[in-house]
Coordinates of C-alpha atoms in Angstrom, one line a residue:
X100 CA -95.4 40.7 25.1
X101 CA -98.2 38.7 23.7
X102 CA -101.8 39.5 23.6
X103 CA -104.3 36.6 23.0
X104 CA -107.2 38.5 20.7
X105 CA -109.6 36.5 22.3
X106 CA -109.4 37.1 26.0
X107 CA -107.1 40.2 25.3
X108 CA -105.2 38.5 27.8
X109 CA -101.4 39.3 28.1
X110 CA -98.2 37.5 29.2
X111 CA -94.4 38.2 29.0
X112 CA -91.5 34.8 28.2
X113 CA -87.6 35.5 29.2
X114 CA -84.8 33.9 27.7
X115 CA -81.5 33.6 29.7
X116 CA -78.7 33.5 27.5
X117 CA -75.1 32.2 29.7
X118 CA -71.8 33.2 28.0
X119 CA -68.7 30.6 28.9
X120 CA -65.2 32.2 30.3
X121 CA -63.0 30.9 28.2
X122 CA -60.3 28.9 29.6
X123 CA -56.5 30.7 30.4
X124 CA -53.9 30.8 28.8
X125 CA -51.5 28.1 29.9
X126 CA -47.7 28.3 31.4
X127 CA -45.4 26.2 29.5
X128 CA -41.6 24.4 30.5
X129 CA -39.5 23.7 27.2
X130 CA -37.3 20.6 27.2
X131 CA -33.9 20.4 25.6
X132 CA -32.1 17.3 24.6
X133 CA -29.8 15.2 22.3
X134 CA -31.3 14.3 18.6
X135 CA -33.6 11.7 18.1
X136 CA -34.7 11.4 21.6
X137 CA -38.1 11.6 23.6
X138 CA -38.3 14.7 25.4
X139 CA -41.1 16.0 28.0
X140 CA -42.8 18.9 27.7
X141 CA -45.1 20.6 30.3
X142 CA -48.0 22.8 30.5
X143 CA -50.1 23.9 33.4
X144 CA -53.2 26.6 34.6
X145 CA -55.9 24.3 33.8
X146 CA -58.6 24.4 36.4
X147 CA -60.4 21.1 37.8
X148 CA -62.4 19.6 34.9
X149 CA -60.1 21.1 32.5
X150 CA -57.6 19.4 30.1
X151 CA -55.1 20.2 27.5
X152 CA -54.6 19.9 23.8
X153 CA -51.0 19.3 21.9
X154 CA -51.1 20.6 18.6
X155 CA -47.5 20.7 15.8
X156 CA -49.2 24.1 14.8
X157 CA -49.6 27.4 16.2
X158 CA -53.3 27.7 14.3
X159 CA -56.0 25.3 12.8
X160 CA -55.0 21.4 12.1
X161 CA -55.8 18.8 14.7
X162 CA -55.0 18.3 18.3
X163 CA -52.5 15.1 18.6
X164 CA -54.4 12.2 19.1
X165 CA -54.1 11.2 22.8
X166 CA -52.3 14.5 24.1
X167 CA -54.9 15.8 27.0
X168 CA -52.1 15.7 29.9
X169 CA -50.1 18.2 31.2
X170 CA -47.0 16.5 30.2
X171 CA -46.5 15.7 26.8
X172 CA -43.7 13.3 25.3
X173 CA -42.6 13.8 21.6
X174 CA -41.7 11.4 19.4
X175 CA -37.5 11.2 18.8
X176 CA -36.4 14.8 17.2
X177 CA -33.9 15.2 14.2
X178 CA -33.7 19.0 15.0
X179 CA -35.2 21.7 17.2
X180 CA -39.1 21.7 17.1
X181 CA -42.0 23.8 18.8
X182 CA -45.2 22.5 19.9
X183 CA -48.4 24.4 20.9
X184 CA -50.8 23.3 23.5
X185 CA -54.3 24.8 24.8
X186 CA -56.0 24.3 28.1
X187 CA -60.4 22.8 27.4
X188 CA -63.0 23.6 29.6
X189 CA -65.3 20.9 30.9
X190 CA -68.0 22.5 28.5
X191 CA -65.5 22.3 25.5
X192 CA -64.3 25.8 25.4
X193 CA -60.9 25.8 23.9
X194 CA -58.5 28.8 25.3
X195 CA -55.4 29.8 23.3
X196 CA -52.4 27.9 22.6
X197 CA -49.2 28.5 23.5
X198 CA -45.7 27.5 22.1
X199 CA -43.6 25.3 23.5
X200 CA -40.4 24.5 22.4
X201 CA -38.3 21.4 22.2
X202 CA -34.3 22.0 21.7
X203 CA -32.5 19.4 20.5
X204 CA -28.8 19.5 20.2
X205 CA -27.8 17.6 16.8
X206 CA -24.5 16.1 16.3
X207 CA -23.3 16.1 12.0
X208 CA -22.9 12.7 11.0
X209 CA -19.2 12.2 10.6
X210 CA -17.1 11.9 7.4
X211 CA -14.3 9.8 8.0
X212 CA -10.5 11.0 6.3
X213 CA -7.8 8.6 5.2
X214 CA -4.4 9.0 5.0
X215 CA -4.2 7.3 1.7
X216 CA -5.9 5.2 -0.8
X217 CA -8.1 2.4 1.1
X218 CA -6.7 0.1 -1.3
X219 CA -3.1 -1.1 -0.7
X220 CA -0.8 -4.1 -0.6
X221 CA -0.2 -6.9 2.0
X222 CA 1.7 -5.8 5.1
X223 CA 0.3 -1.7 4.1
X224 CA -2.0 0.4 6.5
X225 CA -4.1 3.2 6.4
X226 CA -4.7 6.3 8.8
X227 CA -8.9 6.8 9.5
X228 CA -9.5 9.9 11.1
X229 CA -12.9 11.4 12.6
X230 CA -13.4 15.0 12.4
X231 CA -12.0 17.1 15.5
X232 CA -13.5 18.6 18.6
X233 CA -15.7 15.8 20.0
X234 CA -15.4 14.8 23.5
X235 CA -15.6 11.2 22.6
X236 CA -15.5 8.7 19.5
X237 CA -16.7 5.4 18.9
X238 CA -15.0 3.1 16.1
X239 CA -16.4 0.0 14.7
X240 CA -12.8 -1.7 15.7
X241 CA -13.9 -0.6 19.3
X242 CA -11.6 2.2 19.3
X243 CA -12.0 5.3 21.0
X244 CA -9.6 7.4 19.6
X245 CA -10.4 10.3 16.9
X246 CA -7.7 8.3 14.8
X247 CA -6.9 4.8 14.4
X248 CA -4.9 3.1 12.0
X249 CA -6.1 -0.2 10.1
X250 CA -4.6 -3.2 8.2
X251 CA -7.4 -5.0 7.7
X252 CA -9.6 -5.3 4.5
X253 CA -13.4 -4.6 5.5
X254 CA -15.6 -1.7 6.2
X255 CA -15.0 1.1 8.9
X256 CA -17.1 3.6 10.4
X257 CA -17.3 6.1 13.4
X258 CA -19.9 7.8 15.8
X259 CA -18.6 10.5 18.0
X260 CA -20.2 12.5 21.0
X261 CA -20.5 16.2 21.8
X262 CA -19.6 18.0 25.3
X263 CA -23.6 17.5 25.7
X264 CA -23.0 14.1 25.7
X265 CA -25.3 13.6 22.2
X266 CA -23.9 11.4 19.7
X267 CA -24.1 11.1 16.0
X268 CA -25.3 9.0 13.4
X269 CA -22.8 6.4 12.6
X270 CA -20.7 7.8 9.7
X271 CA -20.3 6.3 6.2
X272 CA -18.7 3.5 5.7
X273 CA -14.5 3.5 4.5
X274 CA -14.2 0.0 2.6
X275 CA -10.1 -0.9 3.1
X276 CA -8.9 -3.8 0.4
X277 CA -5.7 -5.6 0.8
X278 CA -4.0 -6.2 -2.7
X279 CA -1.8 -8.9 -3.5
X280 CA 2.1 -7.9 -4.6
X281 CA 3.4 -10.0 -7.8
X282 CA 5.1 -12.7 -7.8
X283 CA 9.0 -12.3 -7.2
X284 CA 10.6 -11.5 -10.4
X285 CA 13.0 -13.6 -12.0
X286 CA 15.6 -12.0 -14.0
X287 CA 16.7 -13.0 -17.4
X288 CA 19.7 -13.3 -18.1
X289 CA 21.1 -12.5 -22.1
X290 CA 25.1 -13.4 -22.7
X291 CA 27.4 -14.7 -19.3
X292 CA 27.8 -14.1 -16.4
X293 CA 31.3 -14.6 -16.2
X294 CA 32.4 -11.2 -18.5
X295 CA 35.4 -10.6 -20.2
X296 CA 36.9 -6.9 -20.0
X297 CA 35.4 -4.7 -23.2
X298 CA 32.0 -7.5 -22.7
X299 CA 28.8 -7.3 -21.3
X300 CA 25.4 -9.4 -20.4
X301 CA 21.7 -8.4 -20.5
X302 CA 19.6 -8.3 -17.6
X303 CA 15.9 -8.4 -18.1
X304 CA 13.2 -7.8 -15.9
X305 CA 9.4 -9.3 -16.7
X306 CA 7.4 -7.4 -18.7
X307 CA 4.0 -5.1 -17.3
X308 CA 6.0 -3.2 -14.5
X309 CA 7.4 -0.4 -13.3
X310 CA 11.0 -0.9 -12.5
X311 CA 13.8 0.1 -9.9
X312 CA 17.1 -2.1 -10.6
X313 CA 19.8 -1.7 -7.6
X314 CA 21.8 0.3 -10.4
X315 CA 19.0 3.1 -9.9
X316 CA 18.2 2.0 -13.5
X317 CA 14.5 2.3 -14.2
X318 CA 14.4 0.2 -17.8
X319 CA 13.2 -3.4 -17.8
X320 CA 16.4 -4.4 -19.2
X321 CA 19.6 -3.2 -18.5
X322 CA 23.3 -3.4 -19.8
X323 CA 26.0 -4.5 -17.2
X324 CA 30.3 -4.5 -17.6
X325 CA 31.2 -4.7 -14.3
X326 CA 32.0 -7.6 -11.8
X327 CA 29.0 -6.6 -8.9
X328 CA 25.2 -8.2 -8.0
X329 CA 21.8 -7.1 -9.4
X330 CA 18.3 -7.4 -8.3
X331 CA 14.9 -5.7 -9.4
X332 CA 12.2 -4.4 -7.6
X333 CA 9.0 -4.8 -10.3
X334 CA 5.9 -2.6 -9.2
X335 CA 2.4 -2.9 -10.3
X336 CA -0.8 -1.0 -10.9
X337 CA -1.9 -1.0 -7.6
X338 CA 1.7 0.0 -6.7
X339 CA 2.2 -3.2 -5.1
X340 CA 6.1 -4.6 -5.1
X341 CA 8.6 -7.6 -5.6
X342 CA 12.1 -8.0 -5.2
X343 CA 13.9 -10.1 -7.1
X344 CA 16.9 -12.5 -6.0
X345 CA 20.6 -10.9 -7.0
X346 CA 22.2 -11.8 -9.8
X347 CA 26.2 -11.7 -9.9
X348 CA 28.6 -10.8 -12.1
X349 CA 31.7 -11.8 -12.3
X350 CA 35.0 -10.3 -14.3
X351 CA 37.5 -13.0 -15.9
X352 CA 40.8 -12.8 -18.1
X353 CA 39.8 -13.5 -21.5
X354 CA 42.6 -14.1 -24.8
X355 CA 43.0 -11.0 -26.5
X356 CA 41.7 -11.2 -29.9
X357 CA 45.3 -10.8 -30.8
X358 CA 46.3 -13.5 -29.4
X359 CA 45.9 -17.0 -30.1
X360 CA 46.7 -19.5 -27.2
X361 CA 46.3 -23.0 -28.5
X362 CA 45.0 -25.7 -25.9
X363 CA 46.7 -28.6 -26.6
X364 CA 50.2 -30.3 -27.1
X365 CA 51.2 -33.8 -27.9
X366 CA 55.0 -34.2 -27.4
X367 CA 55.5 -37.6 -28.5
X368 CA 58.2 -37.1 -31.0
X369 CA 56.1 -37.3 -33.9
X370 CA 56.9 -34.0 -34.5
X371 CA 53.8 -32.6 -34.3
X372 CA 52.4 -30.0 -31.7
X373 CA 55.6 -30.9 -29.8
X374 CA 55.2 -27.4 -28.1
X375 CA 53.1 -25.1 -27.0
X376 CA 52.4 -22.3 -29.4
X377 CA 51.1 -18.7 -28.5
X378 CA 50.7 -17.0 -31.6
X379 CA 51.7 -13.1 -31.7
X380 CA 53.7 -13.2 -27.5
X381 CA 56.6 -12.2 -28.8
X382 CA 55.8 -9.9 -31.7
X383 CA 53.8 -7.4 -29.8
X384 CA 55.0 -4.9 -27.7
X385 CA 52.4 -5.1 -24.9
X386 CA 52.9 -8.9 -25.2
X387 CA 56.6 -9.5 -25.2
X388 CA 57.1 -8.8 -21.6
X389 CA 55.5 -11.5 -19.7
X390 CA 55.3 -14.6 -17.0
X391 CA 53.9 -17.8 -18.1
X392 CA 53.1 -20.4 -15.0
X393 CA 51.4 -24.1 -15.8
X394 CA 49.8 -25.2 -12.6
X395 CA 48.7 -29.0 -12.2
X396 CA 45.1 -29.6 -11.3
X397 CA 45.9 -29.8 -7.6
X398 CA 47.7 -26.0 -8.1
X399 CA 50.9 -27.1 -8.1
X400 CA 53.0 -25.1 -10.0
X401 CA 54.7 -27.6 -13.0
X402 CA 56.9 -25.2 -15.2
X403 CA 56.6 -21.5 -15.4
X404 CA 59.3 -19.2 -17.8
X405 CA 59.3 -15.4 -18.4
X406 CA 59.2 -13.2 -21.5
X407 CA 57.5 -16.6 -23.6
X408 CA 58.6 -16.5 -27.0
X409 CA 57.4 -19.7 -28.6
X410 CA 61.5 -20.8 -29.2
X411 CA 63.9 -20.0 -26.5
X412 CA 61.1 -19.8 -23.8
X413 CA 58.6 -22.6 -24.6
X414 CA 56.9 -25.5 -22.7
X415 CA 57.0 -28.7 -24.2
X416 CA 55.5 -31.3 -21.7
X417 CA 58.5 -31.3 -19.6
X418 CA 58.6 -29.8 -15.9
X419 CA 61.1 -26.8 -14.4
X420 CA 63.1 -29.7 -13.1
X421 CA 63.2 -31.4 -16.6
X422 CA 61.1 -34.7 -16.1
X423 CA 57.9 -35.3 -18.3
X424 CA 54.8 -34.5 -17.3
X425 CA 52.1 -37.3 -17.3
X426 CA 49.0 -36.9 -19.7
X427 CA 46.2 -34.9 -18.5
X428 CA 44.4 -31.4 -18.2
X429 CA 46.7 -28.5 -16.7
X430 CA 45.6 -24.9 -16.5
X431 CA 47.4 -22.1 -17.4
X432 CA 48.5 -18.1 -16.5
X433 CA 49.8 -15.6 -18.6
X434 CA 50.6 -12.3 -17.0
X435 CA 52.0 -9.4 -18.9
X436 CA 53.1 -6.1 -17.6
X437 CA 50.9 -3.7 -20.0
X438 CA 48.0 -5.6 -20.1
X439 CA 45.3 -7.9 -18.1
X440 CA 46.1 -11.6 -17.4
X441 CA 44.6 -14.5 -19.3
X442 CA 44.0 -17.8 -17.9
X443 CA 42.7 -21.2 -19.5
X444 CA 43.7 -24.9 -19.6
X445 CA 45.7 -26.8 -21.8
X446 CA 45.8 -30.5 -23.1
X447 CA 49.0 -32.7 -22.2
X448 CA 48.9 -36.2 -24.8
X449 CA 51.4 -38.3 -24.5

């Protein structure tokens, strides 16, 4: 009350003071969904005049610019997130938020397996496999099945699906290389082919491998005595192969070193090399029992004796049936019965 001193006059002033309702608490729908999608959420209870506010946070921080709808659509989602929203008055009275949440399904991004080293040799493959229990899978290739096998050199990867029907991030790239094998080996060959019995030739492989010789040898070189083929399969550091072409052997009836079979006679009366002279025949025991044949060099048979003793039993240019053989090259066979045959030619001069 106020009293003017003057007039002692008095008057009373009232001041209304209005207190806003604040607004209700809205009712919320949640959304669920696959990973890195949109998804809607929904609010409602907000009177006529009234809108809403999205918020990241249950308390404080700022509204999200341009959220005053009912419905509010979030940006793609890695993982399961909650929102908060709040219903304003017309006057700007802000009620309290509520959560709502967004549940998104996420899908691992998938590490591919291999069945081997992605680096192998021409006409090689590989086995990629996705991990198990997906409902579906999606390969570079085009493939949709949870393993595929390659032969090509370049880069694989996968995405698969869950039984929500949320896929993954495409996996990791697998980087397959094709490796050239070596060139095919060519064998060296030390000594002849052709070997006598007690003999033997060196077979070499090129150097810088790993070996596997048809013997089951695994040596670059090997030793060989017996009449039979060879090859070798050379392997490199990337464990690519080559197989070499065979090499064969062959066994042949060589002089003893005993022996001495001279390869030439000239029976033209000069008395000199009139016959054919095999040192030590008759002297040795394994020797003195034996079959000589002369064969022409169509294989006709021209004079052949048994038990050759360089006097008795001797060829001296003539045939079985007496008449003189004609100059030229014959060949010879000497067969004994404690010992291996020899063979050879001989020299006929008239």
């Amino acid at each position: 009350t106020y009293v003017d001193p003057v007039s002692l006059c008095s008057f009373t002033t009232t001041t209304q003071i209005r207190v806003a309702v604040p607004p209700p608490v809205p009712s919320v729908t949640g959304a669920s969904g696959c990973q890195l999608t949109n998804l809607s959420l929904a609010a409602s209870g907000a009177n006529i005049g009234e809108s809403y506010r999205w918020y990241t946070v249950a308390s404080g921080g700022s509204p999200i610019a341009g959220a005053t709808l009912a419905t509010f659509t979030t940006p793609p989602l890695s993982g399961t997130t909650s929102f908060y929203v709040s219903i304003v008055s017309a006057g700007g009275c802000e009620g309290p938020r509520t959560e709502v949440v967004a549940t998104v399904s996420t899908v691992t991004k998938p590490t591919i397996s291999t069945s081997g080293s992605p680096s192998f040799c021409t006409s090689g493959s590989i086995v990629l496999t996705a991990p198990a229990g997906f409902t579906s899978y999606e390969w570079s290739t085009g493939e949709t099945t949870p393993s595929i096998t390659v032969t090509a050199a370049t880069a694989y990867t996968v995405r698969v699906r869950n039984a929500s029907g949320c896929e993954s991030e495409v996996s990791d790239p697998v980087t397959v290389t094709i490796n050239q094998p070596p060139p095919t080996p060519q064998i060296e060959v030390t000594g002849d082919l052709a070997i006598c019995a007690g003999q033997s030739a060196t077979l070499r492989a090129p150097g810088g491998f790993t070996y596997s010789w048809s013997t089951g040898a695994t040596t670059q070189e090997i030793e060989v005595t017996t009449a039979d083929t060879f090859s070798v399969t050379i392997t490199d550091a990337n464990s690519c192969s080559a197989t070499s072409a065979t090499v064969a052997t062959t066994l042949i009836d060589c002089v003893p070193d005993d022996l001495i079979v001279y390869n030439a006679i000239s029976p033209n009366a000069d008395l000199k090399n009139e016959k054919w002279i095999i040192e030590n025949i008759a002297t040795r025991p394994d020797t003195q029992q034996n079959q000589v044949t002369i064969y022409n060099r169509w294989g006709d048979v021209v004079w052949e004796g048994k038990n050759y003793d360089n006097a008795t039993v001797v060829f001296t240019g003539l045939s079985n049936g007496g008449s003189e053989l004609p100059s030229g090259t014959y060949f010879y066979k000497i067969d004994f019965s404690q010992r291996a045959a020899v063979r050879g030619f001989l020299v006929l001069k008239r």
